[in-house]
PDB file of C-alpha atoms in Angstrom:
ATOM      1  CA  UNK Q 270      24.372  16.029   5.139  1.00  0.00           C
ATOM      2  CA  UNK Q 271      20.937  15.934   3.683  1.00  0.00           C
ATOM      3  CA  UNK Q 272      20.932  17.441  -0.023  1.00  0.00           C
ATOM      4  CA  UNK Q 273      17.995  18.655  -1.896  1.00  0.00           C
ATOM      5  CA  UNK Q 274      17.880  16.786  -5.331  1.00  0.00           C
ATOM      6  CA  UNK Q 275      14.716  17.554  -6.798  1.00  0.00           C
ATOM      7  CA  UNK Q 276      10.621  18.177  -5.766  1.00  0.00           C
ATOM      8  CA  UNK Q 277       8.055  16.014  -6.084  1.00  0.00           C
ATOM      9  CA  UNK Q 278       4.394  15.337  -5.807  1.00  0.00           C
ATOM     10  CA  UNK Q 279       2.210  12.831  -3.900  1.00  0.00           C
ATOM     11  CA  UNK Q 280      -1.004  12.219  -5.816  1.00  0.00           C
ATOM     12  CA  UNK Q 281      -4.502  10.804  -4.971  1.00  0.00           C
ATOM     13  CA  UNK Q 282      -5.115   8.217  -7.523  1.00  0.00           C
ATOM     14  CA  UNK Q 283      -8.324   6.304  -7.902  1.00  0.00           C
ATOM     15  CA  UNK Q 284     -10.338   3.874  -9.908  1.00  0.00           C
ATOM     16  CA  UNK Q 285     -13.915   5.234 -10.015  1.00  0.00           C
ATOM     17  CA  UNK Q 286     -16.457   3.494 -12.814  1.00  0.00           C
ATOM     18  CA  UNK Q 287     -17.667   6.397 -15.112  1.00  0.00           C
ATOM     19  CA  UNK Q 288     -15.115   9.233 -13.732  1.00  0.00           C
ATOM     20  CA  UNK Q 289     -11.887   9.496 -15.993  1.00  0.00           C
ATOM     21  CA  UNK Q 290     -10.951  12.765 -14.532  1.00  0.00           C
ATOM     22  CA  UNK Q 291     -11.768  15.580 -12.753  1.00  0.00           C
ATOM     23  CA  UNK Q 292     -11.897  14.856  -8.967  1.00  0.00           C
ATOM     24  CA  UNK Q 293     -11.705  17.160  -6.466  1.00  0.00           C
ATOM     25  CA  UNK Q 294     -11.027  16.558  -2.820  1.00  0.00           C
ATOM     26  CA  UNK Q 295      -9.971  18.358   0.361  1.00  0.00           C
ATOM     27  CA  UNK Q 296      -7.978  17.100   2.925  1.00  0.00           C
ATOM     28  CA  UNK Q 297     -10.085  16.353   5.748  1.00  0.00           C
ATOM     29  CA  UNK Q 298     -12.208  14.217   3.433  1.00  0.00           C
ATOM     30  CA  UNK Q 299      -8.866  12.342   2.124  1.00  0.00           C
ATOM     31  CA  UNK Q 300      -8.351  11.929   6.016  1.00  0.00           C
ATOM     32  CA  UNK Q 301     -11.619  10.484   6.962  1.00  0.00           C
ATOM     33  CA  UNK Q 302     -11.319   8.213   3.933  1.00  0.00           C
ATOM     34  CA  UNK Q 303      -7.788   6.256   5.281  1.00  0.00           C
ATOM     35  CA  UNK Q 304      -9.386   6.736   8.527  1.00  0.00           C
ATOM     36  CA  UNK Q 305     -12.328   4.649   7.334  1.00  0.00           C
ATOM     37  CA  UNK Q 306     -14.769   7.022   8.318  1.00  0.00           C
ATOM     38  CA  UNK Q 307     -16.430   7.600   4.689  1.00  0.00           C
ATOM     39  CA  UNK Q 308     -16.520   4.381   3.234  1.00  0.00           C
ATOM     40  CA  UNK Q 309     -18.832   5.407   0.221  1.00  0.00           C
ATOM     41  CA  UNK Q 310     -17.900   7.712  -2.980  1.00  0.00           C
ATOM     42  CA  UNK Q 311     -21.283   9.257  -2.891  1.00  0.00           C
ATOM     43  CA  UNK Q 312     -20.599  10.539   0.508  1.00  0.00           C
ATOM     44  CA  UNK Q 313     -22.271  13.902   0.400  1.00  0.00           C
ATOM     45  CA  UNK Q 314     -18.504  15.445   1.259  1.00  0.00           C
ATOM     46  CA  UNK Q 315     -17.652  14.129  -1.459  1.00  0.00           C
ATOM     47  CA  UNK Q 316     -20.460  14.822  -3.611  1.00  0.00           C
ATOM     48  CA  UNK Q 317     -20.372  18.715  -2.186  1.00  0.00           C
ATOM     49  CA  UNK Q 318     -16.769  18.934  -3.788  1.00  0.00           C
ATOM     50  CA  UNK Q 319     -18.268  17.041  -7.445  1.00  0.00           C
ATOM     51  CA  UNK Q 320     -21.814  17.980  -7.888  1.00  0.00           C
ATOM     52  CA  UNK Q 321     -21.509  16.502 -11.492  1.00  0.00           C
ATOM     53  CA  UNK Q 322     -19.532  13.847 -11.068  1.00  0.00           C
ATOM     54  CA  UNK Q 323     -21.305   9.871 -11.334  1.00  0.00           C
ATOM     55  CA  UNK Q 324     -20.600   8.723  -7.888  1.00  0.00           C
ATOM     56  CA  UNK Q 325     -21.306   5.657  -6.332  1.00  0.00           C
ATOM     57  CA  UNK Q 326     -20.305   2.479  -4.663  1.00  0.00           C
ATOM     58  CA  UNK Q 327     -17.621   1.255  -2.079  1.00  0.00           C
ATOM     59  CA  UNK Q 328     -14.308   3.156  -1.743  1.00  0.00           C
ATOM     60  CA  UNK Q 329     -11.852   0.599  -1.381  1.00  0.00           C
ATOM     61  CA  UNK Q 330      -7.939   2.172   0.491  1.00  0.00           C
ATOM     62  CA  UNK Q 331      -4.890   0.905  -0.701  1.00  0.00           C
ATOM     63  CA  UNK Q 332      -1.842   1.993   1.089  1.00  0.00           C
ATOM     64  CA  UNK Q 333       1.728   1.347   0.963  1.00  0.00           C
ATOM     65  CA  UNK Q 334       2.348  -2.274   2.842  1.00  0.00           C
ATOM     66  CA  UNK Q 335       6.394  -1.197   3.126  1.00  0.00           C
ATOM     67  CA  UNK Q 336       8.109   1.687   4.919  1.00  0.00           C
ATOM     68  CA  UNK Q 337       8.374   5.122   2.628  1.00  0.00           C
ATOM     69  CA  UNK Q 338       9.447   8.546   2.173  1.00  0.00           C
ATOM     70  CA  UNK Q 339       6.055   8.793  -0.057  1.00  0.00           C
ATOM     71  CA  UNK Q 340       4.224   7.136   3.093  1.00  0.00           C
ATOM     72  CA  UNK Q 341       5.657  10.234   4.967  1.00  0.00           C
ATOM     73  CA  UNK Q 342       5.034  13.391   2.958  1.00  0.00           C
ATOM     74  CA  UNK Q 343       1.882  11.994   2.746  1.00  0.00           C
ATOM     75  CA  UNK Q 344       0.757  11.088   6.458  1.00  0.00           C
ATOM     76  CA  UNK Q 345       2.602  14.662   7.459  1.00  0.00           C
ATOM     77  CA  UNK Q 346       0.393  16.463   5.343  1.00  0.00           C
ATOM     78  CA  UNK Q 347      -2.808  14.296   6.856  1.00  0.00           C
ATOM     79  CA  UNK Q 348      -1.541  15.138  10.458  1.00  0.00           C
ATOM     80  CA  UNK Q 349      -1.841  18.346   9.547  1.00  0.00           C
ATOM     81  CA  UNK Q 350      -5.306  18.814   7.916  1.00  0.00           C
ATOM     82  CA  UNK Q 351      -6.957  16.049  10.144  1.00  0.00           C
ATOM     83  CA  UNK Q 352      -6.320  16.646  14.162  1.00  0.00           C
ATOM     84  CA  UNK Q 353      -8.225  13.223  14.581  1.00  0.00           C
ATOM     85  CA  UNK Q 354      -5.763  11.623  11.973  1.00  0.00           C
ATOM     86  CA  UNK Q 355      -2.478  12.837  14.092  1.00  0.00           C
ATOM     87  CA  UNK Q 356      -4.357  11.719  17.551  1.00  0.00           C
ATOM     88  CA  UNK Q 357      -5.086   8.242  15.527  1.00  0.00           C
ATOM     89  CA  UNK Q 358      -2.357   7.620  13.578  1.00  0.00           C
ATOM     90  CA  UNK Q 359       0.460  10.168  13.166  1.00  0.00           C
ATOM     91  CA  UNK Q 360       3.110  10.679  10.679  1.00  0.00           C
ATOM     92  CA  UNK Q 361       6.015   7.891   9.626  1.00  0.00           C
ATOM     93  CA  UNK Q 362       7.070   6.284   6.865  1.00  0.00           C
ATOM     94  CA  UNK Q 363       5.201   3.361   8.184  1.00  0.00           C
ATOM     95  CA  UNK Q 364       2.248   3.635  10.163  1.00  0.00           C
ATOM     96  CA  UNK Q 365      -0.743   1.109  11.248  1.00  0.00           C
ATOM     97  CA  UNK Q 366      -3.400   1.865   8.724  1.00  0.00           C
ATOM     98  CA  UNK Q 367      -7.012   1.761   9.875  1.00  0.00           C
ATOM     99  CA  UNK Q 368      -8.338   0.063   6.831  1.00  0.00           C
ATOM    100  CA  UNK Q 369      -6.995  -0.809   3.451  1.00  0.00           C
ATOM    101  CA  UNK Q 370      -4.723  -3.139   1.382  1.00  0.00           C
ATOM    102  CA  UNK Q 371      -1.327  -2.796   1.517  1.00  0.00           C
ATOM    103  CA  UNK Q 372       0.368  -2.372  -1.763  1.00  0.00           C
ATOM    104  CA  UNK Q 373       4.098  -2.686  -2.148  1.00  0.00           C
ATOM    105  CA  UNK Q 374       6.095   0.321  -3.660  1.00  0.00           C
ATOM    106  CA  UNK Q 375       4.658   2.817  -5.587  1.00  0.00           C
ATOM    107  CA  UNK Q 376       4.015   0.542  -8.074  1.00  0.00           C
ATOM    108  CA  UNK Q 377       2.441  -2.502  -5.884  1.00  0.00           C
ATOM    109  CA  UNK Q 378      -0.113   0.588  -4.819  1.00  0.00           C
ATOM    110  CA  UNK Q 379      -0.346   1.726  -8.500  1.00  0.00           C
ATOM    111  CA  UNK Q 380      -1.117  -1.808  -9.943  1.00  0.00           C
ATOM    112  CA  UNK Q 381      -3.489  -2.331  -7.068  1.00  0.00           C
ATOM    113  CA  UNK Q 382      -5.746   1.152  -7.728  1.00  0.00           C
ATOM    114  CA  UNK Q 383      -5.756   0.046 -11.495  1.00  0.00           C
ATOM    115  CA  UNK Q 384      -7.215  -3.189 -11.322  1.00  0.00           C
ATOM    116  CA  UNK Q 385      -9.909  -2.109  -8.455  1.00  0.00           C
ATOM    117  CA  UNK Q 386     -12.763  -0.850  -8.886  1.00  0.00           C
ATOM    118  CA  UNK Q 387     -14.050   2.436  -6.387  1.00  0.00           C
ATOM    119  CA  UNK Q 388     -10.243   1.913  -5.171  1.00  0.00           C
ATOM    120  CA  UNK Q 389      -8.189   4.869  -4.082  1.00  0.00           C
ATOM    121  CA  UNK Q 390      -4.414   5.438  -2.724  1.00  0.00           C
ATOM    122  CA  UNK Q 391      -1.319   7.706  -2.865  1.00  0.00           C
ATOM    123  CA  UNK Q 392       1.804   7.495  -5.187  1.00  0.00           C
ATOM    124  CA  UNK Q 393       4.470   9.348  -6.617  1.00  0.00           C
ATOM    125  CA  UNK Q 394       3.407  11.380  -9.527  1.00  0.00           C
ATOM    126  CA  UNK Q 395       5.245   9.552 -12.212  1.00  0.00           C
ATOM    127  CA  UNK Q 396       3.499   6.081 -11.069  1.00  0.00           C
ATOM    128  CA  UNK Q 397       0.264   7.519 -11.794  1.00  0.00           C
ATOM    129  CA  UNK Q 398       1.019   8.934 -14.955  1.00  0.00           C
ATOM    130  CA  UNK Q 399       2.471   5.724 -15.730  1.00  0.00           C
ATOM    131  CA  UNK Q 400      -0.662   3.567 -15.163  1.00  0.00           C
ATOM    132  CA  UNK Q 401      -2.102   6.080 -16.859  1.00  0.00           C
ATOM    133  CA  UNK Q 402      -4.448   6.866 -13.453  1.00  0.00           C
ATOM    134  CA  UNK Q 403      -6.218   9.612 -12.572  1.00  0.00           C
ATOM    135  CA  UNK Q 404      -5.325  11.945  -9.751  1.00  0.00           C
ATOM    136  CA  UNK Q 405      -7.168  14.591  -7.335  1.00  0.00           C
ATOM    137  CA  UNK Q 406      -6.906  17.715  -7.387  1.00  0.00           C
ATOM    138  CA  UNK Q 407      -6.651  18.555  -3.765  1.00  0.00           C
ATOM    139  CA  UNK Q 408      -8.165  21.497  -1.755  1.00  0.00           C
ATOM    140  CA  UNK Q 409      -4.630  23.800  -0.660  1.00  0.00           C
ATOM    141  CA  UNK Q 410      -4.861  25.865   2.961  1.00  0.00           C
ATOM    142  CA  UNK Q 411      -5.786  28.592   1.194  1.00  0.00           C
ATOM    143  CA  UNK Q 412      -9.280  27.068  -0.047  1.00  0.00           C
ATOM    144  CA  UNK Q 413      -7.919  26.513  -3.847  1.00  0.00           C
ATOM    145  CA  UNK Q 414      -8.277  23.190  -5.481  1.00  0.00           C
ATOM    146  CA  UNK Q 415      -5.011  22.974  -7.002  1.00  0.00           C
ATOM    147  CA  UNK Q 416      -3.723  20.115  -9.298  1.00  0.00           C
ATOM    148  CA  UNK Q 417      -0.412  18.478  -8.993  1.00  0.00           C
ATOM    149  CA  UNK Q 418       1.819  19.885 -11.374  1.00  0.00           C
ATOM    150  CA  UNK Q 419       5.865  21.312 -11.472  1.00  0.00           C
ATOM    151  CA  UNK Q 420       4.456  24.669 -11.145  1.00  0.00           C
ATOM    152  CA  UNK Q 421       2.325  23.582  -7.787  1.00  0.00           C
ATOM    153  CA  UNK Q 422       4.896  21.804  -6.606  1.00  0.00           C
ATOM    154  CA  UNK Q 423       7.381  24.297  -6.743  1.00  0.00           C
ATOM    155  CA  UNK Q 424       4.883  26.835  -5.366  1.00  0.00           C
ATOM    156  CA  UNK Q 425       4.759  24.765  -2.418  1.00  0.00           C
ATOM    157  CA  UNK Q 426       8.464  25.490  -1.714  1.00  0.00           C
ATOM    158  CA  UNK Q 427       9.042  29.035  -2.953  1.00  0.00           C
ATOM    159  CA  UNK Q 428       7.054  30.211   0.263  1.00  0.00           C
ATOM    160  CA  UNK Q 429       8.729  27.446   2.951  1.00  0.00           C
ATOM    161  CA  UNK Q 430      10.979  28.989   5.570  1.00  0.00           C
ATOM    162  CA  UNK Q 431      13.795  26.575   4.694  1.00  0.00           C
ATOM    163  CA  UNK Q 432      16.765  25.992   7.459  1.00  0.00           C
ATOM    164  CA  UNK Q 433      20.025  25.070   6.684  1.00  0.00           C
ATOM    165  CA  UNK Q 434      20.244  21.408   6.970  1.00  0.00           C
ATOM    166  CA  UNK Q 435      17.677  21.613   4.343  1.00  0.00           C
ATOM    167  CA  UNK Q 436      15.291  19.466   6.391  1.00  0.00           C
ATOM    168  CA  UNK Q 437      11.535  20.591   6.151  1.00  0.00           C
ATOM    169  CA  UNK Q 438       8.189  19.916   5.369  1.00  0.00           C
ATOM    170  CA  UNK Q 439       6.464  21.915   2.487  1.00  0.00           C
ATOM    171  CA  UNK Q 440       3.339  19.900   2.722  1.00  0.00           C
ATOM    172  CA  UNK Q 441      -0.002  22.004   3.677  1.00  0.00           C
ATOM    173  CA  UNK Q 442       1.792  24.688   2.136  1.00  0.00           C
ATOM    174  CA  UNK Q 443       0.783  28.598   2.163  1.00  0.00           C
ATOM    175  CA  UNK Q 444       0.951  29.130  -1.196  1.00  0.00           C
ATOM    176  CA  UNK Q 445      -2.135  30.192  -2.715  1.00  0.00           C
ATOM    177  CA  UNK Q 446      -0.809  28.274  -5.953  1.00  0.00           C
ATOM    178  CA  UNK Q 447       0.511  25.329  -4.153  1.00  0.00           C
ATOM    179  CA  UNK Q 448      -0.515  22.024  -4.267  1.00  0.00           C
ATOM    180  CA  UNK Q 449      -0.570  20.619  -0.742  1.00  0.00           C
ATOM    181  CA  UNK Q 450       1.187  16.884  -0.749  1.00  0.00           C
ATOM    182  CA  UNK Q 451       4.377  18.228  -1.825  1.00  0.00           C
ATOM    183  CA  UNK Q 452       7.719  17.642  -0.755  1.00  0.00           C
ATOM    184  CA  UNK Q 453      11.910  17.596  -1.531  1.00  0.00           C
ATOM    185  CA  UNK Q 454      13.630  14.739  -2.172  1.00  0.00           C
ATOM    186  CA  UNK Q 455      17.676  14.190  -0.231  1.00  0.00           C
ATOM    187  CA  UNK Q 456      20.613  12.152  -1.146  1.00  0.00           C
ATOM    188  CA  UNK Q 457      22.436  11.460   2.302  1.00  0.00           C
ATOM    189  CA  UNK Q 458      25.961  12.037   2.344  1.00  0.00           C
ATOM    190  CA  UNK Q 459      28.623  12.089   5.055  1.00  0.00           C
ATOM    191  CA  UNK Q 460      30.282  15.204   5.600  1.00  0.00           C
ATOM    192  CA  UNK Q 461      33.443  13.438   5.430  1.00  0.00           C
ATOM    193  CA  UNK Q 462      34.531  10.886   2.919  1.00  0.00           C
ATOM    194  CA  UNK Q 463      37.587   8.817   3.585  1.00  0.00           C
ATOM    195  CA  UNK Q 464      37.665   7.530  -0.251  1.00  0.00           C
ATOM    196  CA  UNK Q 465      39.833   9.864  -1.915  1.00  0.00           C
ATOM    197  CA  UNK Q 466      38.187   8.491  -5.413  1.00  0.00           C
ATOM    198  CA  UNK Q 467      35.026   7.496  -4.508  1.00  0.00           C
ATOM    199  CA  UNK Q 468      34.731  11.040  -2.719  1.00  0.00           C
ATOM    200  CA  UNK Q 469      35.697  13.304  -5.813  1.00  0.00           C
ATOM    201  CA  UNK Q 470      33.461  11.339  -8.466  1.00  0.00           C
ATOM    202  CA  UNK Q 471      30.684  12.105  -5.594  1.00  0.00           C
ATOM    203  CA  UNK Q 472      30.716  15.610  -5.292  1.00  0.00           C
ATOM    204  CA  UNK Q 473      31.677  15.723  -9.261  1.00  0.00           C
ATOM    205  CA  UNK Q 474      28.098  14.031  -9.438  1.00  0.00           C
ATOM    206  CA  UNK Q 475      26.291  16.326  -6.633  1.00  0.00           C
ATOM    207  CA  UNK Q 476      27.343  19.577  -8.555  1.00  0.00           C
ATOM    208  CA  UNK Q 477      26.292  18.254 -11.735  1.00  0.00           C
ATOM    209  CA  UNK Q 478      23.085  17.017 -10.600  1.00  0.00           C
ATOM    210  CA  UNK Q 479      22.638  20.618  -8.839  1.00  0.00           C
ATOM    211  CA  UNK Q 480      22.944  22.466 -12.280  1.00  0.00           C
ATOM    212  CA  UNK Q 481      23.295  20.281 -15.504  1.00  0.00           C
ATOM    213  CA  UNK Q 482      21.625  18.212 -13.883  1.00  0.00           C
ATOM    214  CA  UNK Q 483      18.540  20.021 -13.316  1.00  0.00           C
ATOM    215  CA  UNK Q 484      16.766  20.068 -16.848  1.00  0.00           C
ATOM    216  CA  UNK Q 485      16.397  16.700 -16.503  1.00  0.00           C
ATOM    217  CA  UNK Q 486      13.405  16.071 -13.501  1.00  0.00           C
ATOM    218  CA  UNK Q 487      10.355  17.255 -15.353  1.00  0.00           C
ATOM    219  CA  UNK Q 488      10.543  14.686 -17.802  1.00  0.00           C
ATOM    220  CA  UNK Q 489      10.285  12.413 -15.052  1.00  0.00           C
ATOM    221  CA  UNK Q 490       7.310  14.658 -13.547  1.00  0.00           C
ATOM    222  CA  UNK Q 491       9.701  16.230 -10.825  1.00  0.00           C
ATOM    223  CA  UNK Q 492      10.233  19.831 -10.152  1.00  0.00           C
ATOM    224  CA  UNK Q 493      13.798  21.326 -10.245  1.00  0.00           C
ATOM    225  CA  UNK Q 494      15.034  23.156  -7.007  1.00  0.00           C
ATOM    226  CA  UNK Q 495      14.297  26.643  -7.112  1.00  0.00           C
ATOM    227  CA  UNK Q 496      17.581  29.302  -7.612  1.00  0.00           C
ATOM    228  CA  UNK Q 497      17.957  29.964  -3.634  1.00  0.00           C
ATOM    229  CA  UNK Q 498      17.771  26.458  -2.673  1.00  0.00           C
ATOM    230  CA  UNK Q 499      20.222  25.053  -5.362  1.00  0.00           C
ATOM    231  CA  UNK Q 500      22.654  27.789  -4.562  1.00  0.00           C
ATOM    232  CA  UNK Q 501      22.402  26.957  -1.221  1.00  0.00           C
ATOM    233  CA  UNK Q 502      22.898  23.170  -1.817  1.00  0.00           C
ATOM    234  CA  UNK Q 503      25.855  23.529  -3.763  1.00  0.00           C
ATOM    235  CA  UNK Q 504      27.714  25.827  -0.585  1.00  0.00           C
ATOM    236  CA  UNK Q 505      26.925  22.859   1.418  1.00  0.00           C
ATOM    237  CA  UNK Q 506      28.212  20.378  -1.358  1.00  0.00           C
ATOM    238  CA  UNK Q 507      31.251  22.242  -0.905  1.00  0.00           C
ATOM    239  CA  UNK Q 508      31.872  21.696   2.857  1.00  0.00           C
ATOM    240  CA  UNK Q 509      32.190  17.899   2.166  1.00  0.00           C
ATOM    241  CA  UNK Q 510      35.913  17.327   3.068  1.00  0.00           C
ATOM    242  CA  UNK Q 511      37.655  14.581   1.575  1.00  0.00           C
ATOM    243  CA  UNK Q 512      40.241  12.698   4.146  1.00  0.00           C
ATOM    244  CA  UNK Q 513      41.933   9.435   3.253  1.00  0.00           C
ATOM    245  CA  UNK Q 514      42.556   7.081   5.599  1.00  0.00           C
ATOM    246  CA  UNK Q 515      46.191   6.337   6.717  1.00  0.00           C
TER     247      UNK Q 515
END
C-alpha cells in the first residue's frame, strides 16, 4: 500500500554574487537551464523575469549524482513544462543529465550550490533553508510566480484528482495558488503483515502519524495532508490485515 505521510516542496536554489533573494523563474527557462541550453544568468529569459536583478556570469547545474524521489517530482514537473526536456531526458529518479555536477543527497547538492558561485540545483525545502540558500519562486500553469511555501504546497494538492492507491503527481498543478514542484511523500507497507507485534506497533504508528502526528511537518517545512486525503489514508490504514504465520 502506498500511504500519504506528508507534502513537500522541491526548490530552485542558487548561488548568484549580489542576489540574496528574490528570483523568479518559469519552467521552461529552469528546463533549458539542466538542458544546457542557457548557460548564462544574464540570459535575456532570465533577465525578462528580473529586470532589477544584478545578473551575470556562468550558471553552473548541480544535480543529484544518486537515484531520488526529489530527482522525480522534479524531472516530472520538467517533462511537463519542457516537451524538448521529456523527448531528451524524461522523468526517473535517476536520469542522464545533460550537463552538471552531480551532488549526493540533498545535502551533497545543497553543500555544492553553497560553495559555487552562479551555481544552481534542486532540493528539498528544508535543505535549503538549512544552508540558509535562496530559492525561486517559480512561474505556476496559471502564469503566477508563486513561492514555495505550506500554503503553495498544499494548494497544489487541494485541486489534484487523487485515486485511491494514492499514487499521483501534483506537480504543474492547476491551482492558481500553487506552487508547481510539489509533491506527497509514501511510506510503503504490505497489505498483509505476518508479525503479529511488529504489525500492531505499525499501524499504532500510521494512525498516529495520520492525526497526532500531523502538527508536527511544518516545523520541518512540510505540509500536512489535507482533511479528505488523511481521512482517506487512515480507511486504507485500516485494511492492513494482520496474519501470523503458523
Amino acid at each position: 500500500l502506498h500511504v500519504p505521510t506528508v507534502l513537500g516542496a522541491v526548490v530552485i536554489t542558487y548561488h548568484i554574487k549580489g542576489v540574496e533573494s528574490g528570483l523568479q523563474l518559469s519552467g521552461d527557462v529552469i528546463a533549458d537551464i539542466f538542458l544546457g541550453k542557457i548557460t548564462k544568468w544574464n540570459d535575456p529569459k532570465i533577465v525578462k523575469m528580473n529586470p532589477t536583478a544584478k545578473l551575470s556570469g556562468d550558471i553552473l547545474v548541480v544535480h543529484r549524482a544518486d537515484g531520488s524521489g526529489t530527482t522525480n517530482i522534479f524531472t516530472d514537473y520538467l517533462s511537463k513544462v519542457s516537451p524538448d526536456w521529456k523527448t531528451k531526458v524524461g522523468t526517473g529518479t535517476a536520469v542522464n543529465w545533460p550537463t552538471g555536477l552531480g551532488g549526493k543527497g540533498n545535502e551533497g547538492v545543497a553543500g555544492s550550490v553553497k560553495n559555487s558561485v552562479g551555481s544552481i540545483g534542486y532540493v528539498e525545502l528544508i535543505y535549503a533553508e538549512n544552508n540558509q540558500l535562496p530559492y525561486a519562486s517559480v512561474q505556476n500553469s496559471s502564469g503566477k510566480v508563486v513561492a514555495p511555501s505550506m500554503k503553495s504546497v498544499s494548494a497544489a494538492a487541494a485541486s489534484a484528482k487523487i485515486p485511491d492507491d494514492f499514487r499521483v503527481s501534483i506537480t504543474d498543478s492547476s491551482g492558481k495558488e500553487a506552487y508547481p514542484i510539489s509533491g506527497f511523500t509514501y511510506l510503503l507497507v504490505y497489505q498483509q503483515l505476518k508479525d503479529a507485534d511488529k504489525g500492531t506497533k505499525l499501524v499504532a504508528f500510521l494512525k498516529w502519524a495520520l492525526t497526532e502526528g500531523q502538527s508536527y511537518p511544518e516545523k520541518l517545512f512540510y505540509a500536512p495532508l489535507p482533511s479528505a486525503v488523511k481521512k482517506r489514508a487512515l480507511e486504507k490504514v485500516g485494511k492492513i490485515e494482520i496474519k501470523p504465520q503458523g
